[in-house]
Amino acid sequence: MTQLALVIDLNVCVGCHACVTSCKEWNTSGWAGPMTDQRAYDEDPTGTFFNRVQTYEAGVFPHTETYHFPKSCLHCEDPPCVPVCPTGASYKREDNGVVLVDYDKCIGCKYCSWACPYGAREIDEKQRVMKKCTLCIDRITDMTLPESQRKPACVLACPTNARLFGDVHDPNSVVSVAIREEGGYPLQPEWGTKPANHYLPRRKTRIQIHEDELVRADNPLKKEQLPSLPEGGETLDDVAW
Amino acid sequence: MHPAFSVIFLTTLIGAGQGLFLALYTGQLYSLANLLPVQSDHFYSLGSLAALALLIGGLVASIFHLGRPERAWRAATQWRTSWLSREVIVLPAAMGLIFFYGLFHYLGWTDPLFVISQTLPVDITLIIGALGTLATFLLFLCTAMIYASLRFIKAWHSPLTVANFLFLGVASGFMLAAAFSAYLGINLVAFYGTWAVIATLLGAITRGISLYRNTRFRCKVDLKSAIGVHHSDLHQKAQGFMGGSFNTREFFHGKSDGFLRAVRYGFLLMVFVLPVVLIVLAYVLESARLPMVAFAIQYLGLVLERYHFFTEAKHPQNLYYQSMA
């Protein structure tokens, strides 16, 4: 079975919010209707987003490490938001594992948002239904697009390629390889929700070089000590033919 | 969690309505066993009407919780997995049974259909009442399990939630039955008052334990697990927005500790202490007014109790919204 998911590399995310704006742009213009804002240009603006980038800091200044943390629906393999839905509006697609909301069936009771430990769902105050990341389901399943374009808007927009997209059940996919080889991890694994989205940790590539590795102190042939040139410079006889 | 008044009124109103119906049916069973004088059908039909009115009031309150109430009929479809869906089915079923229980009493259809062991005459109201009792208990279970089944919200994820909803609903219903008997001048105030006190005390025990429990536990996950950075000194610098969002409105109550302490002492006094004192006083003084005051105070106390119930719940998503720089 296919389980589409994102793998987000915290090592290269620079916190530019390009994924946030491209997500909003694509999904607010789509067939599912706008993602409405309230007081967008006034005091206390608010609105519906599928994706947010938060920033965390570890350590005490000046010894700090900054983490930009993109946060969206994790498309859990055992999504707690789906069985609680009283209308069946919230569902997990059988064919690709994407967790979706049918906006025509949702009654806006918010129970699914209470059941999600990640806070991945947001109610649309205008349409009065629950909304969440769709992994750009209208892009990734649109066979009229070239394959390189069949990716979520956030993945295509990311300037540092911090967002990978693929099938985490296929062991050879780019996301599975990244999770396996780069130490990918899920969020809040304690709950057993098995999030499909994974994050890659901050990694530093450093090599340890010791002084004695640069100088060959124990060279028996003394290769480094080239023979001194003869007086008056090289002659034709000094050159080995 | 942000306390939603629609849900506060839904749970308290239907709780009192269910309790009142249970009180009526208990009275009927007692009189059947000749432990209490037989009451007129007028008493049962009027009481059922009051219980039905409370359930309808709760249903109306719940509509204000929905974004799209015109689609609410769809909520009956997922009863296999969702306790909310089960509640949506059981609530009208209980309302229907209570309606017919009252109607058959009003029409006086109380001639026995058959007699068991030549001592127990069974009429249609007895059967409908038994089904209504079953529906009422199921409704308590469904309502409470909506909260108790959310395993991420530890304050609610406990059998104590079910016990609290049951005992507090039954207590307010029997208190209302005592007030109702006092209003009609029927000599059942002591009977209903006694059961109301018993249910109130049981509720005091379970609610007390859950209050104690909710002040002592720690959440299973912390910020390290939430973002997967295992550093001992981790701070949030930005939430991803400068205004608010659904996440900052729905899951935070935004009230001070002092305010919540006042609510806590308020409901402990108004739900458990004052009604018991008043109903005992009513018995001693043979007052007709005091049971009504006792019910009114207990109901208002239950509104406070349910408010506090919401503020007790700490949602794990709040880990992502701790500070904004």
XYZ file of C-alpha atoms in Angstrom:
566
model
C 0.000 0.000 0.000
C 1.172 3.483 -0.791
C 1.605 6.038 1.972
C 2.503 9.428 0.589
C 4.287 11.723 2.992
C 6.693 14.600 3.403
C 10.143 14.375 4.885
C 11.269 17.737 6.210
C 14.966 18.344 6.657
C 15.544 20.576 9.680
C 19.218 20.676 8.718
C 18.573 22.797 5.666
C 15.297 24.594 6.430
C 16.117 28.296 6.652
C 12.655 29.389 7.833
C 11.820 31.475 4.756
C 8.069 30.622 4.835
C 8.045 29.997 1.073
C 6.228 26.703 1.740
C 3.625 28.565 3.805
C 2.855 31.146 1.147
C 2.941 28.726 -1.770
C 0.638 26.372 0.142
C -1.818 29.179 0.841
C -1.630 30.427 -2.747
C -2.236 27.019 -4.304
C -4.931 25.846 -1.949
C -6.837 29.114 -1.673
C -7.157 29.217 -5.483
C -8.178 25.586 -5.818
C -11.447 23.805 -6.456
C -12.062 23.353 -2.722
C -12.701 27.061 -2.278
C -10.721 29.778 -0.555
C -8.905 29.455 2.745
C -10.446 32.535 4.271
C -8.776 35.216 6.356
C -10.306 37.524 8.906
C -9.104 41.114 9.414
C -6.197 40.370 7.072
C -5.080 44.017 6.932
C -6.307 45.165 10.347
C -5.327 44.720 13.914
C -5.261 41.102 15.119
C -5.269 39.387 11.709
C -6.032 35.682 11.532
C -6.846 33.100 8.923
C -6.732 29.521 7.767
C -3.408 27.910 6.921
C -2.421 24.306 6.251
C 1.224 24.878 6.980
C 3.147 27.030 9.449
C 6.857 27.509 10.076
C 7.765 27.905 13.724
C 11.146 28.767 15.183
C 12.821 27.242 18.207
C 16.144 27.865 19.848
C 18.251 25.389 21.789
C 20.860 26.530 24.288
C 21.753 29.896 25.805
C 23.105 32.808 23.799
C 25.692 32.894 22.293
C 25.844 29.100 22.247
C 22.552 28.571 20.492
C 21.195 26.540 17.659
C 18.156 27.789 15.756
C 15.584 25.361 14.421
C 13.015 26.383 11.853
C 10.217 23.893 12.181
C 7.614 23.585 9.392
C 4.421 22.141 10.853
C 1.535 20.633 8.922
C -0.654 17.538 9.021
C 1.522 14.447 9.441
C -0.909 12.093 7.633
C -0.705 9.511 10.422
C -0.929 5.861 9.481
C -3.283 5.440 12.447
C -4.948 8.857 12.427
C -6.830 9.553 15.687
C -8.845 12.327 13.990
C -10.605 9.971 11.561
C -12.579 7.520 13.766
C -13.962 10.315 15.983
C -15.597 12.131 13.073
C -19.378 11.684 13.464
C -20.194 12.269 9.798
C -17.406 10.424 7.988
C -16.201 13.728 6.524
C -12.727 13.014 7.863
C -11.165 10.069 6.086
C -7.903 8.468 5.051
C -7.565 7.667 1.365
C -7.158 3.960 0.768
C -4.981 4.327 -2.317
C -2.320 6.773 -1.095
C -2.856 7.211 2.655
C -3.569 10.947 2.542
C -5.853 12.119 5.374
C -8.551 14.418 3.994
C -11.740 16.244 4.975
C -14.813 16.197 2.756
C -15.832 19.853 3.084
C -19.353 19.021 1.897
C -19.944 16.553 4.727
C -18.163 18.349 7.594
C -20.509 19.842 10.189
C -17.787 21.891 11.863
C -18.067 20.246 15.292
C -14.278 20.536 15.806
C -14.134 17.124 17.487
C -11.356 15.974 15.110
C -9.190 18.924 16.107
C -9.584 17.912 19.755
C -8.509 14.380 18.837
C -5.323 15.466 16.997
C -2.339 15.777 19.370
C -0.400 17.821 16.798
C -2.884 20.660 16.297
C -2.775 20.052 12.560
C -6.357 21.043 11.855
C -7.789 24.534 11.625
C -11.395 25.566 11.250
C -12.295 27.920 8.427
C -14.283 30.644 10.211
C -16.061 31.674 7.019
C -16.953 28.297 5.528
C -17.390 26.885 9.055
C -15.785 23.546 8.215
C -12.559 21.921 9.369
C -9.576 22.201 7.035
C -6.165 20.651 6.923
C -3.189 19.877 4.695
C -4.260 17.789 1.685
C -0.702 17.158 0.444
C -2.076 19.125 -2.546
C -4.193 16.120 -3.473
C -5.428 17.976 -6.581
C -1.840 18.358 -7.839
C -0.346 14.991 -6.915
C -3.193 13.007 -8.465
C -3.530 15.189 -11.585
C -2.255 12.990 -14.395
C -2.378 15.881 -16.881
C 0.579 17.458 -15.109
C 4.105 16.310 -15.982
C 5.477 13.993 -13.310
C 7.958 16.554 -12.032
C 5.005 18.846 -11.247
C 2.997 16.153 -9.436
C 4.245 17.292 -6.046
C 2.772 19.421 -3.248
C 3.142 23.178 -3.746
C 5.333 23.483 -0.636
C 7.812 20.927 -1.986
C 8.098 22.719 -5.334
C 8.498 26.089 -3.625
C 11.189 25.159 -1.105
C 14.394 26.959 -2.191
C 16.701 24.746 -0.126
C 15.054 21.433 -0.999
C 14.272 20.866 2.670
C 11.010 19.158 1.772
C 11.036 15.721 0.193
C 7.896 14.036 -1.051
C 7.252 10.376 -1.769
C 5.956 7.012 -0.665
C 7.321 6.025 2.743
C 6.201 2.428 2.194
C 8.469 2.041 -0.832
C 11.909 1.250 0.645
C 13.672 2.709 -2.390
C 11.828 6.020 -2.553
C 13.735 9.233 -1.884
C 11.842 9.705 1.404
C 12.478 6.166 2.662
C 16.171 6.451 1.874
C 16.342 9.812 3.652
C 14.551 8.470 6.734
C 16.762 5.390 6.829
C 20.118 6.983 6.134
C 19.741 10.463 7.614
C 18.070 9.544 10.903
C 14.477 10.534 10.089
C 12.096 10.572 13.042
C 8.342 11.047 13.656
C 6.841 13.625 16.058
C 5.395 12.560 19.423
C 5.904 8.844 18.718
C 4.653 8.049 22.260
C 1.015 8.157 21.129
C 1.361 5.382 18.566
C -0.299 7.454 15.839
C 2.526 6.500 13.453
C 2.876 9.817 11.603
C 3.783 9.291 7.950
C 5.636 12.617 7.746
C 9.138 12.455 9.165
C 11.732 15.042 10.078
C 15.461 14.869 9.484
C 17.613 16.080 12.371
C 20.260 18.787 12.403
C 23.521 17.159 11.222
C 27.077 18.497 11.177
C 29.763 16.934 8.963
C 33.128 17.368 10.629
C 36.328 15.359 10.232
C 38.906 15.033 12.929
C 42.469 15.673 11.623
C 45.399 15.349 13.954
C 48.745 17.071 13.401
C 50.676 13.809 12.994
C 48.332 12.773 10.193
C 49.550 15.772 8.123
C 53.288 15.168 8.627
C 54.739 11.785 7.725
C 57.200 11.716 10.588
C 58.004 8.035 10.189
C 58.605 7.926 6.403
C 61.411 5.371 5.915
C 62.187 6.447 2.366
C 62.217 10.160 3.213
C 60.359 10.783 -0.035
C 59.521 14.337 0.979
C 63.241 15.247 1.020
C 63.874 15.761 -2.666
C 67.520 15.584 -3.805
C 69.090 19.030 -4.098
C 69.475 20.347 -7.610
C 72.951 20.221 -9.113
C 74.991 23.399 -9.338
C 74.083 25.533 -12.328
C 70.639 24.119 -12.706
C 69.254 21.088 -14.398
C 70.949 19.642 -17.469
C 69.557 17.320 -20.039
C 71.283 14.396 -18.206
C 69.249 15.025 -15.079
C 66.019 14.289 -16.863
C 64.917 10.720 -17.018
C 63.712 9.883 -20.472
C -9.233 23.789 26.293
C -11.424 26.776 25.657
C -14.745 26.215 27.441
C -17.547 26.116 24.866
C -20.774 27.347 26.436
C -22.864 25.448 23.893
C -21.377 22.174 25.127
C -21.525 23.254 28.782
C -25.277 23.848 28.480
C -25.789 20.731 26.363
C -24.197 18.404 28.911
C -25.710 20.022 32.014
C -29.237 20.376 30.576
C -29.501 16.847 29.202
C -27.886 15.509 32.382
C -30.616 17.104 34.496
C -33.300 15.954 32.038
C -32.036 12.371 32.052
C -31.800 12.420 35.846
C -35.353 13.747 36.130
C -36.665 10.957 33.933
C -34.776 8.364 35.981
C -36.308 9.898 39.106
C -39.834 9.627 37.671
C -39.361 6.031 36.660
C -37.750 5.145 39.982
C -40.802 6.645 41.691
C -43.077 4.529 39.507
C -41.139 1.357 40.345
C -41.252 2.150 44.059
C -45.005 2.698 43.968
C -45.377 -0.530 42.002
C -43.619 -2.298 44.840
C -45.941 -0.509 47.266
C -43.028 1.316 48.840
C -44.460 4.680 47.851
C -48.022 5.897 47.345
C -49.210 5.653 43.727
C -48.962 8.988 41.936
C -51.366 10.389 39.412
C -50.589 10.104 35.717
C -50.589 13.893 35.720
C -47.406 13.842 37.827
C -45.578 11.538 35.422
C -46.721 13.266 32.244
C -45.869 16.721 33.552
C -42.510 15.455 34.830
C -41.755 13.824 31.474
C -42.612 17.080 29.763
C -40.092 18.889 31.967
C -37.427 16.231 31.261
C -38.148 16.462 27.536
C -37.917 20.257 27.665
C -34.461 19.982 29.272
C -33.284 17.535 26.604
C -34.615 19.791 23.846
C -32.875 22.738 25.502
C -29.626 20.774 25.431
C -30.144 19.866 21.791
C -30.754 23.524 20.893
C -27.599 24.520 22.801
C -25.580 21.900 20.888
C -26.629 23.445 17.559
C -24.627 26.557 18.460
C -21.519 24.397 18.672
C -21.766 23.304 15.038
C -20.437 25.256 12.101
C -22.920 23.627 9.740
C -25.967 22.544 11.784
C -28.008 22.009 8.605
C -25.878 18.935 7.939
C -26.213 17.580 11.480
C -28.214 14.564 10.261
C -24.997 13.207 8.773
C -23.630 12.876 12.305
C -25.651 9.686 12.827
C -23.654 7.722 10.261
C -20.380 6.889 12.022
C -21.753 5.158 15.112
C -19.327 2.289 14.645
C -16.325 4.400 15.610
C -17.435 7.773 16.978
C -18.930 8.347 20.416
C -20.223 11.687 19.188
C -22.149 9.884 16.474
C -23.522 7.432 19.047
C -24.694 10.347 21.177
C -26.418 11.842 18.150
C -28.394 8.593 17.783
C -29.125 7.914 21.456
C -30.226 11.481 22.306
C -33.287 11.512 19.998
C -34.034 7.901 20.961
C -34.127 8.861 24.632
C -36.213 11.934 23.803
C -38.693 9.796 21.883
C -39.001 7.236 24.683
C -39.462 9.955 27.303
C -42.067 11.603 25.071
C -44.072 8.391 24.745
C -43.630 7.620 28.438
C -45.202 10.981 29.236
C -47.816 10.675 26.495
C -49.059 7.257 27.621
C -49.300 8.497 31.185
C -51.178 11.571 29.938
C -53.575 9.376 27.958
C -53.949 7.137 30.982
C -52.916 3.952 29.158
C -51.893 2.329 32.381
C -54.099 -0.756 32.347
C -51.855 -3.794 32.772
C -51.049 -5.584 29.531
C -50.153 -8.738 31.439
C -49.320 -9.752 34.979
C -46.106 -11.491 35.950
C -46.409 -14.090 38.741
C -49.840 -12.685 39.597
C -48.168 -9.844 41.494
C -46.473 -7.573 38.989
C -48.865 -5.818 36.609
C -46.971 -4.661 33.535
C -48.428 -1.736 31.588
C -47.094 0.008 28.501
C -45.512 2.843 30.516
C -43.491 0.339 32.512
C -42.029 -1.127 29.311
C -41.399 2.244 27.679
C -39.920 3.495 30.943
C -37.524 0.545 31.121
C -36.376 1.239 27.554
C -36.110 4.925 28.407
C -33.954 4.091 31.423
C -31.655 2.047 29.222
C -31.450 4.886 26.677
C -30.793 7.377 29.456
C -27.880 5.395 30.841
C -26.518 4.882 27.323
C -26.763 8.621 26.754
C -24.745 9.311 29.911
C -22.147 6.857 28.636
C -22.012 8.359 25.131
C -21.818 11.946 26.353
C -19.019 11.183 28.787
C -17.112 8.914 26.397
C -16.878 11.779 23.870
C -14.382 13.256 26.334
C -13.090 10.114 28.030
C -12.139 8.495 24.707
C -9.671 11.260 23.781
C -6.495 9.563 24.937
C -4.304 12.615 24.320
C -6.238 14.698 26.842
C -5.237 12.965 30.020
C -7.505 15.011 32.297
C -10.520 13.516 30.506
C -9.154 10.097 29.578
C -10.433 8.259 32.637
C -13.469 6.244 33.792
C -13.923 9.036 36.345
C -15.280 11.223 33.544
C -18.106 8.753 32.938
C -18.792 8.444 36.679
C -18.884 12.227 37.065
C -21.295 12.774 34.187
C -23.538 9.985 35.506
C -23.616 10.924 39.194
C -23.835 14.676 38.626
C -26.601 14.254 36.050
C -28.558 11.908 38.311
C -28.008 14.219 41.295
C -29.355 17.287 39.498
C -32.267 15.261 38.064
C -33.342 13.889 41.442
C -32.877 17.338 42.960
C -35.186 18.671 40.256
C -37.651 15.861 40.966
C -37.630 16.890 44.640
C -38.213 20.521 43.642
C -40.949 19.427 41.235
C -42.693 17.361 43.947
C -42.435 20.266 46.328
C -43.940 22.581 43.695
C -46.873 20.226 43.098
C -47.231 19.626 46.828
C -46.644 15.879 46.477
C -45.166 14.014 49.379
C -42.136 12.698 47.519
C -39.667 15.425 48.467
C -37.976 13.295 51.117
C -37.691 10.291 48.776
C -36.221 12.230 45.859
C -34.185 14.422 48.188
C -32.561 11.376 49.780
C -31.564 9.931 46.419
C -30.378 13.352 45.270
C -28.133 13.593 48.340
C -26.778 10.059 47.735
C -25.997 10.834 44.076
C -24.475 14.177 45.039
C -22.200 12.514 47.578
C -21.159 9.827 45.075
C -20.462 12.614 42.582
C -18.469 14.474 45.212
C -16.257 11.411 45.652
C -15.604 10.787 41.942
C -15.268 14.485 41.061
C -12.987 14.993 44.037
C -10.752 12.148 42.886
C -10.653 13.471 39.322
C -9.817 17.007 40.547
C -7.006 15.577 42.657
C -5.813 13.431 39.751
C -5.812 16.365 37.350
C -3.566 18.482 39.536
C -0.902 15.804 39.806
C -0.072 14.272 36.456
C 2.380 15.339 33.807
C 1.741 15.140 30.083
C 3.231 12.086 28.398
C 4.978 14.221 25.774
C 7.072 17.365 26.066
C 8.508 19.908 23.645
C 11.523 17.683 22.946
C 9.273 14.938 21.657
C 6.957 17.445 19.959
C 9.660 18.787 17.633
C 12.156 15.948 18.017
C 15.059 18.076 19.214
C 16.475 16.477 22.325
C 18.135 19.440 23.931
C 17.626 20.182 27.607
C 17.238 23.927 27.024
C 14.693 24.475 24.284
C 12.652 27.651 23.722
C 10.070 28.684 21.216
C 10.886 31.897 19.371
C 8.076 32.120 16.808
C 4.724 30.425 16.254
C 4.542 31.073 12.533
C 2.233 34.090 12.847
C 1.979 37.313 14.780
C -1.819 37.318 15.226
C -3.841 34.424 16.567
C -4.993 31.240 14.947
C -7.535 28.501 15.582
C -4.797 26.705 17.513
C -4.318 29.570 19.949
C -8.057 30.183 20.411
C -9.568 26.704 20.672
C -7.074 25.031 22.987
C -6.307 27.760 25.527
C -8.715 29.082 28.147
C -6.641 32.198 28.816
C -7.868 32.479 32.401
C -5.725 33.203 35.432
C -5.050 30.640 38.134
C -6.902 32.838 40.631
C -10.006 32.896 38.457
C -9.943 29.132 38.013
C -9.468 28.646 41.743
C -12.547 30.777 42.351
C -14.503 28.696 39.809
C -13.301 25.512 41.503
C -14.317 26.564 45.011
C -17.517 28.006 43.561
C -18.637 24.761 41.979
C -17.535 22.614 44.912
C -19.737 24.785 47.146
C -22.674 25.095 44.744
C -22.814 21.499 43.510
C -21.939 19.505 46.599
C -22.348 21.553 49.784
C -25.197 24.046 49.453
C -27.765 21.744 47.767
C -27.294 19.044 50.400
C -27.605 21.573 53.226
C -30.681 23.124 51.609
C -32.457 19.832 50.941
C -31.833 18.690 54.525
C -33.121 22.059 55.754
C -36.145 21.684 53.487
C -36.873 18.324 55.124
C -36.493 19.724 58.617
C -38.452 22.931 57.934
C -40.923 21.204 55.578
C -40.342 24.044 53.163
C -41.651 23.910 49.590
C -39.335 26.627 48.319
C -35.971 25.313 49.481
C -35.837 22.244 47.167
C -36.325 24.581 44.194
C -33.542 26.828 45.452
C -31.381 23.726 46.001
C -31.884 22.617 42.393
C -31.274 26.108 40.975
C -28.032 26.461 42.918
C -26.869 22.965 41.963
C -27.598 23.555 38.281
C -25.649 26.833 38.248
C -22.883 25.020 40.103
C -22.851 22.321 37.423
C -22.418 25.003 34.750
C -19.335 26.154 36.669
C -18.225 22.536 37.096
C -18.422 21.889 33.353
C -16.567 25.157 32.686
C -13.811 23.965 34.983
C -13.874 20.539 33.320
C -12.843 22.194 30.049
C -10.124 24.341 31.589
C -8.634 21.273 33.298
C -7.900 19.660 29.938
C -4.378 20.312 28.690
C -4.110 19.582 24.987
C -0.708 18.353 23.751
C -0.912 20.672 20.723
C -0.358 23.546 23.163
C 3.304 22.498 23.271
C 3.665 24.186 19.882
C 2.192 27.474 21.103
C 4.126 28.302 24.236
C 5.614 31.696 23.429
C 5.912 34.306 20.740
C 8.992 36.477 20.375
